[in-house]
mmCIF file of C-alpha atoms in Angstrom:
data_model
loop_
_atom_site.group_PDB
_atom_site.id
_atom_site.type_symbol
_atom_site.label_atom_id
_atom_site.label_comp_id
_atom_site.label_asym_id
_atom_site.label_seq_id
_atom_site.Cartn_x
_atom_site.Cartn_y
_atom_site.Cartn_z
ATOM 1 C CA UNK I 1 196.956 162.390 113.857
ATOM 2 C CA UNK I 2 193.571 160.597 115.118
ATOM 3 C CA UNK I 3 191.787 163.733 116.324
ATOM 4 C CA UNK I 4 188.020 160.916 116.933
ATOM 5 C CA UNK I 5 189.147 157.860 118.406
ATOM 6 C CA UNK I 6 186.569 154.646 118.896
ATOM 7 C CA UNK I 7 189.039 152.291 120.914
ATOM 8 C CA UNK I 8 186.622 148.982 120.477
ATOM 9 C CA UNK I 9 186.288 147.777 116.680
ATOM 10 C CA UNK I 10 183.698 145.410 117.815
ATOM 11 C CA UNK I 11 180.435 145.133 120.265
ATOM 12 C CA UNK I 12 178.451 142.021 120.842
ATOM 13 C CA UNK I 13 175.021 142.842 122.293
ATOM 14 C CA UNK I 14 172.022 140.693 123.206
ATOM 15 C CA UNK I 15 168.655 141.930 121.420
ATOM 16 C CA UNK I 16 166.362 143.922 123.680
ATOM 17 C CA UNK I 17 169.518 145.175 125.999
ATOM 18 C CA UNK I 18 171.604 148.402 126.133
ATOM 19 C CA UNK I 19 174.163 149.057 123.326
ATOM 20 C CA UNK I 20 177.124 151.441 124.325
ATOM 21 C CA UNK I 21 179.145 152.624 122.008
ATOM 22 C CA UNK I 22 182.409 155.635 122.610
ATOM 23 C CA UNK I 23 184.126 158.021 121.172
ATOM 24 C CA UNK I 24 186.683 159.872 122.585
ATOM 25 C CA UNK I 25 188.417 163.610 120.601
ATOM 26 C CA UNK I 26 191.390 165.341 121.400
ATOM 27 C CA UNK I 27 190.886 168.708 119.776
ATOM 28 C CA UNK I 28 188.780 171.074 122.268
ATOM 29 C CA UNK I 29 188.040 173.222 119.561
ATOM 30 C CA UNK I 30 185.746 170.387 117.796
ATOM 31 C CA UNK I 31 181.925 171.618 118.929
ATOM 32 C CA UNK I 32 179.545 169.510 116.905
ATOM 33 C CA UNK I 33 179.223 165.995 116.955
ATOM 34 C CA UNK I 34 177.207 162.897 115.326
ATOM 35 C CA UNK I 35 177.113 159.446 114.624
ATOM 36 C CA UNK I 36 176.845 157.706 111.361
ATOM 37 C CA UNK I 37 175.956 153.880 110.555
ATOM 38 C CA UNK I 38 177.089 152.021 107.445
ATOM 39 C CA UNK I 39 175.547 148.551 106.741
ATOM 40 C CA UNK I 40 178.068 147.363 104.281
ATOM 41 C CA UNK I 41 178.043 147.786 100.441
ATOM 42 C CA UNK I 42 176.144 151.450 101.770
ATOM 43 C CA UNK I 43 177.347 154.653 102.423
ATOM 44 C CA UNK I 44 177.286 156.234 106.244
ATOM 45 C CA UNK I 45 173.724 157.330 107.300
ATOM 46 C CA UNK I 46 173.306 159.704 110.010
ATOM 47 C CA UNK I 47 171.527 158.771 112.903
ATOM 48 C CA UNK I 48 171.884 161.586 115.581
ATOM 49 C CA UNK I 49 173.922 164.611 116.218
ATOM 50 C CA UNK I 50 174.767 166.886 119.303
ATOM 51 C CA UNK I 51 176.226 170.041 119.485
ATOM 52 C CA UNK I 52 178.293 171.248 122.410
ATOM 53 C CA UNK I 53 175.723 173.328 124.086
ATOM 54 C CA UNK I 54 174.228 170.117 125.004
ATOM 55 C CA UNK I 55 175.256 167.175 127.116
ATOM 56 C CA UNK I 56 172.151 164.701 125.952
ATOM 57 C CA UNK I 57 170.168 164.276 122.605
ATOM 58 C CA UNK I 58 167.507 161.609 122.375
ATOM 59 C CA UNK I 59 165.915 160.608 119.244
ATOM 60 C CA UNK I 60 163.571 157.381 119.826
ATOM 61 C CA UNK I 61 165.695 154.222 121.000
ATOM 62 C CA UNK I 62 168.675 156.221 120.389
ATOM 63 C CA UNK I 63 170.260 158.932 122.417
ATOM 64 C CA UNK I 64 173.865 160.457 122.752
ATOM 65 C CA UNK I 65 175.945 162.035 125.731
ATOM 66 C CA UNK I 66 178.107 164.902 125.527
ATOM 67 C CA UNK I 67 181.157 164.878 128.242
ATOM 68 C CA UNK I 68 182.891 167.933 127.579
ATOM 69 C CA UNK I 69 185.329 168.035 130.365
ATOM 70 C CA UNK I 70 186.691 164.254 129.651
ATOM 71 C CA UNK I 71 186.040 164.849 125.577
ATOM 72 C CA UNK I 72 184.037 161.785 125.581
ATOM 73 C CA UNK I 73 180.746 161.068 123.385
ATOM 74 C CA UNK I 74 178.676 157.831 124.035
ATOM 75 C CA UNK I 75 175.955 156.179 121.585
ATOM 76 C CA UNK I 76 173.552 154.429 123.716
ATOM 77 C CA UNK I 77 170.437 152.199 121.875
ATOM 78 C CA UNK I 78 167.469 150.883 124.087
ATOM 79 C CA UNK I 79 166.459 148.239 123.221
ATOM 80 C CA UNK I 80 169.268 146.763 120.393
ATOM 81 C CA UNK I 81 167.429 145.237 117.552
ATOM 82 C CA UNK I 82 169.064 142.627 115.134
ATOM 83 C CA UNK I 83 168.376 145.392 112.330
ATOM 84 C CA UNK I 84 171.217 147.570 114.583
ATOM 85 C CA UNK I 85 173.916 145.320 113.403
ATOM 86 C CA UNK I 86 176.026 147.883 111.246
ATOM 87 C CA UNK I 87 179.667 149.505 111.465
ATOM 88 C CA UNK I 88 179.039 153.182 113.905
ATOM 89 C CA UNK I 89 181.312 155.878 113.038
ATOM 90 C CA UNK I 90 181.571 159.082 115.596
ATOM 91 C CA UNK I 91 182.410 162.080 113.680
ATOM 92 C CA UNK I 92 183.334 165.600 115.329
ATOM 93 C CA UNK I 93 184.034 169.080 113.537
ATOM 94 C CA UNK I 94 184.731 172.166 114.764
ATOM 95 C CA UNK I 95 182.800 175.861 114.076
ATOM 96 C CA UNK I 96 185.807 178.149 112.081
ATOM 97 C CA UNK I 97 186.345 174.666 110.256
ATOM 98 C CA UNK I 98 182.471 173.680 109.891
ATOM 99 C CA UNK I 99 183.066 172.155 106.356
ATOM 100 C CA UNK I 100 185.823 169.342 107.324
ATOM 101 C CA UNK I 101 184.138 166.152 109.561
ATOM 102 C CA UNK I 102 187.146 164.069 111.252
ATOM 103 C CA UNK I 103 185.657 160.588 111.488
ATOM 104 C CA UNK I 104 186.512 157.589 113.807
ATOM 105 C CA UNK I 105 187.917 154.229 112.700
ATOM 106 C CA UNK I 106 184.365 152.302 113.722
ATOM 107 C CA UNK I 107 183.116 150.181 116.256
ATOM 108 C CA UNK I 108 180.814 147.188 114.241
ATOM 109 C CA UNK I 109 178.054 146.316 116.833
ATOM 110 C CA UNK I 110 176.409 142.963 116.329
ATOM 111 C CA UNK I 111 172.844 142.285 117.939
ATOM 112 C CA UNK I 112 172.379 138.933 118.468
ATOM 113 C CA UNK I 113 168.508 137.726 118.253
ATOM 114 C CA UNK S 188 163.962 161.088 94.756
ATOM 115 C CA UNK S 189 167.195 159.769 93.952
ATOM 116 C CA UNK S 190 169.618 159.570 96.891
ATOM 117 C CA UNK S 191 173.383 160.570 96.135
ATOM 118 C CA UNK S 192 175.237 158.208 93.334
ATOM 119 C CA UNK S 193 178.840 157.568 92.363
ATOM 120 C CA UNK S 194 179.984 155.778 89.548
ATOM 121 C CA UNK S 195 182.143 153.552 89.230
ATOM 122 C CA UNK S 196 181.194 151.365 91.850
ATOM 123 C CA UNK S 197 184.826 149.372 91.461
ATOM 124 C CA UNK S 198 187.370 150.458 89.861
ATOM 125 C CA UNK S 199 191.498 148.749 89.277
ATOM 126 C CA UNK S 200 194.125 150.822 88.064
ATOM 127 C CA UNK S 201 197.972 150.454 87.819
ATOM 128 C CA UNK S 202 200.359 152.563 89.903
ATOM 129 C CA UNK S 203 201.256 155.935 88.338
ATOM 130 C CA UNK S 204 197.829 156.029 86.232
ATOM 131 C CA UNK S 205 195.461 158.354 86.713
ATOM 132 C CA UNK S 206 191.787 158.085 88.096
ATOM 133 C CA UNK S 207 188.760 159.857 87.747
ATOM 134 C CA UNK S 208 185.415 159.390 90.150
ATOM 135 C CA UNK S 209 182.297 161.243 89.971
ATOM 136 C CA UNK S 210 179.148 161.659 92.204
ATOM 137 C CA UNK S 211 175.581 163.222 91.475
ATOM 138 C CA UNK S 212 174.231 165.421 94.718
ATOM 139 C CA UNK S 213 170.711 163.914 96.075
ATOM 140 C CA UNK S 214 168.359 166.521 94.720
ATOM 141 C CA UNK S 215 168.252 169.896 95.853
ATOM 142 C CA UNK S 216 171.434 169.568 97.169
ATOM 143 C CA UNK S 217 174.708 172.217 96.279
ATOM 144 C CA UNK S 218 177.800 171.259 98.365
ATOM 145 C CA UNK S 219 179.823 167.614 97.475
ATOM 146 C CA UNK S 220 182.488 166.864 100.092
ATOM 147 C CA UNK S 221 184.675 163.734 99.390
ATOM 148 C CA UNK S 222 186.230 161.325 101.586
ATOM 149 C CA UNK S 223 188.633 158.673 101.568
ATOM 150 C CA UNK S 224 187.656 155.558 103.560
ATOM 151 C CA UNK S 225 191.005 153.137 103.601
ATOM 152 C CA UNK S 226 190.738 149.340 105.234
ATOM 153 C CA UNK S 227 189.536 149.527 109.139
ATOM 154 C CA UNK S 228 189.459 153.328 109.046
ATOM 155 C CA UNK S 229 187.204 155.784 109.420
ATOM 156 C CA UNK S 230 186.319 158.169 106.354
ATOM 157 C CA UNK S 231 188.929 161.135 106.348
ATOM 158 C CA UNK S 232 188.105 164.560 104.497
ATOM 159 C CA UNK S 233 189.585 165.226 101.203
ATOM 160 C CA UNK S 234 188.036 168.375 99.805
ATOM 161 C CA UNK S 235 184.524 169.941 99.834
ATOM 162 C CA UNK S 236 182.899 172.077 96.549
ATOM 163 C CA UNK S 237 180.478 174.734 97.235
ATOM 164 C CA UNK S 238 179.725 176.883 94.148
ATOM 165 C CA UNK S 239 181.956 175.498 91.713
ATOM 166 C CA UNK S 240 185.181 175.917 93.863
ATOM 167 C CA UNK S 241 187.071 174.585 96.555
ATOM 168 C CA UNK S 242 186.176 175.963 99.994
ATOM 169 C CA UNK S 243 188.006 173.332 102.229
ATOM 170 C CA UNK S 244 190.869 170.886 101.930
ATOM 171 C CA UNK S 245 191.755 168.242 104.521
ATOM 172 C CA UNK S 246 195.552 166.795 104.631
ATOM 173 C CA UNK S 247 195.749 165.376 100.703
ATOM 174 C CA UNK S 248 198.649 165.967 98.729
ATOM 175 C CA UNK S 249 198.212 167.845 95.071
ATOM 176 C CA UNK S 250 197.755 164.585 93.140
ATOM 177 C CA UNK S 251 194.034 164.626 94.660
ATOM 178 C CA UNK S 252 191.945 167.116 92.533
ATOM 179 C CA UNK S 253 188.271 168.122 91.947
ATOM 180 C CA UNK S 254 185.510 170.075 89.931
ATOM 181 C CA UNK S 255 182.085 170.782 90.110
ATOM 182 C CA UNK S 256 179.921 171.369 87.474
ATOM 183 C CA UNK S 257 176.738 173.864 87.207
ATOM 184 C CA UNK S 258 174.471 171.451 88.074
ATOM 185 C CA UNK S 259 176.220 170.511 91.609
ATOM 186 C CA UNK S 260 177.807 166.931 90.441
ATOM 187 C CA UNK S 261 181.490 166.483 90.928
ATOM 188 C CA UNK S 262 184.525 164.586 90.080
ATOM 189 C CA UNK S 263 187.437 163.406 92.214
ATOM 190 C CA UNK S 264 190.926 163.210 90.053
ATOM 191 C CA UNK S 265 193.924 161.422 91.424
ATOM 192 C CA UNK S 266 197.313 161.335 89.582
ATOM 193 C CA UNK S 267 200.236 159.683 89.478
ATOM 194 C CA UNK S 268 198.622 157.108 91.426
ATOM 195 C CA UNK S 269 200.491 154.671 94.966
ATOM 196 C CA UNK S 270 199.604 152.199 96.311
ATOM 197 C CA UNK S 271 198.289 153.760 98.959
ATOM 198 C CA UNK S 272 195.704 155.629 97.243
ATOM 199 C CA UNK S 273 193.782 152.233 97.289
ATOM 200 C CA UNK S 274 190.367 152.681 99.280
ATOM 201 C CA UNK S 275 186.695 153.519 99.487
ATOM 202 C CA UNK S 276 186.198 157.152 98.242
ATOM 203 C CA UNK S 277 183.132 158.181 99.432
ATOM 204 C CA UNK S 278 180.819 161.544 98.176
ATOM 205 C CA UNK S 279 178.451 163.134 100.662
ATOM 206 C CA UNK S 280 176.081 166.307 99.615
ATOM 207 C CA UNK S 281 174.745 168.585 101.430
ATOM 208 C CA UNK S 282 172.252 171.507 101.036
ATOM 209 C CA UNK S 283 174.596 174.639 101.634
ATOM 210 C CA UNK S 284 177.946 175.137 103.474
ATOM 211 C CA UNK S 285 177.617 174.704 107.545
ATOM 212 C CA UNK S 286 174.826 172.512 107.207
ATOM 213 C CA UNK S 287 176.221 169.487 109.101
ATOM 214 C CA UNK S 288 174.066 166.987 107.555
ATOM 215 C CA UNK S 289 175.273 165.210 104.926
ATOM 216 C CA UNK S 290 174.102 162.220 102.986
ATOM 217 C CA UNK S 291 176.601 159.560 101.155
ATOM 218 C CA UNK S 292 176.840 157.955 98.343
ATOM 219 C CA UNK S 293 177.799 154.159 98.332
ATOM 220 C CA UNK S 294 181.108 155.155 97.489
ATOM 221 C CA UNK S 295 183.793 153.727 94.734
ATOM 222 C CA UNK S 296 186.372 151.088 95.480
ATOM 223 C CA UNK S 297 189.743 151.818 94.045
ATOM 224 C CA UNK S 298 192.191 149.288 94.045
ATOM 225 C CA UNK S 299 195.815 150.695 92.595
ATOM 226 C CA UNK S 300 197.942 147.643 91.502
#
């Protein structure tokens, strides 16, 4: 069962505008969230986290919301850079169950100079 | 400092064999998780070591096995091996249980013929 789900495999984004990327979960119990990027032949790096006390964590160009009530996460990146272009992965886990991340399949953004 | 590092970085075996992976911790680091990263997927939890022993398991069947050693590295073992089994296997450390950031390794490619 897909418990993270990241329904578009691909983004196209002009450099210098607004990348969106989405997540959607399914467990309620899940209460800590982040996002990862892989640049191929590389493992995941994390880039930002939120946990569910929150609704909105910035970190420089790069800042995530939090919709509890729709279980919804969103990556947004202001402004897109060409250096952006990687694979994102959403990842979600839950407090009782800290240890075990449940990933999403990937949405590879592409910023086009 | 040396980041987190699995060897080997490919890797073909026949079906039924068995398979052995390992990963070195980034330094300072006590907790391996592993993950299993199959074609246009998202990684998916395998089994985390903390202290020498098994403290979480995700949905693998028995055939997937693991150790850690005293000085934090670890090895993945998979028997009797399908198909299936084919994938990225990825290693991620950590510095303690609960702490929810985790760095990876560039992971091995298994392909099972």
């Amino acid at each position: 069962d897909q418990q993270v789900k990241q329904n578009s495999p691909s983004l196209s984004v002009q450099e210098g505008r607004i990348s969106i990327l989405n997540c959607d979960y399914t467990n309620s119990m899940f209460d800590y969230f982040l996002w990862y990027k892989k640049y191929p032949a590389e493992g995941p790096t994390f880039l930002i986290s939120i946990s569910s006390i929150k609704d909105k964590n910035e970190d420089g160009r790069f800042t995530v919301f939090l919709n509890k009530s729709a279980k919804h996460l969103s990556l947004h990146i202001v402004p897109s850079q060409p250096g952006d272009s990687a694979v994102y992965f959403c990842a979600a886990s839950a407090r009782e169950d800290f240890n075990k991340f449940y990933f999403g399949s990937g949405t590879k953004l592409n910023v086009k100079p | 400092d040396a980041g987190v590092t699995q060897s080997p970085t490919h890797l073909i075996k026949t079906r039924g064999q068995q398979v052995t992976l390992r990963c070195s911790p980034k330094s300072g680091h006590d907790t391996v998780s592993w993950y299993q990263q199959a074609l246009g997927q998202g990684p998916q939890f395998i089994f985390q070591y903390y202290e020498e022993e098994e403290r979480q398991r995700g949905n693998f069947p028995d055939r997937f096995s693991g150790h850690q050693f005293p000085n934090y590295s670890s090895e993945l073992n998979v028997n009797a091996l399908l198909l299936g089994d084919s994938a990225l296997y990825l290693c991620a450390s950590s510095m303690g249980q609960g702490n929810y950031e985790q760095y990876f390794g560039p992971g091995t490619r298994l392909t099972v013929t």
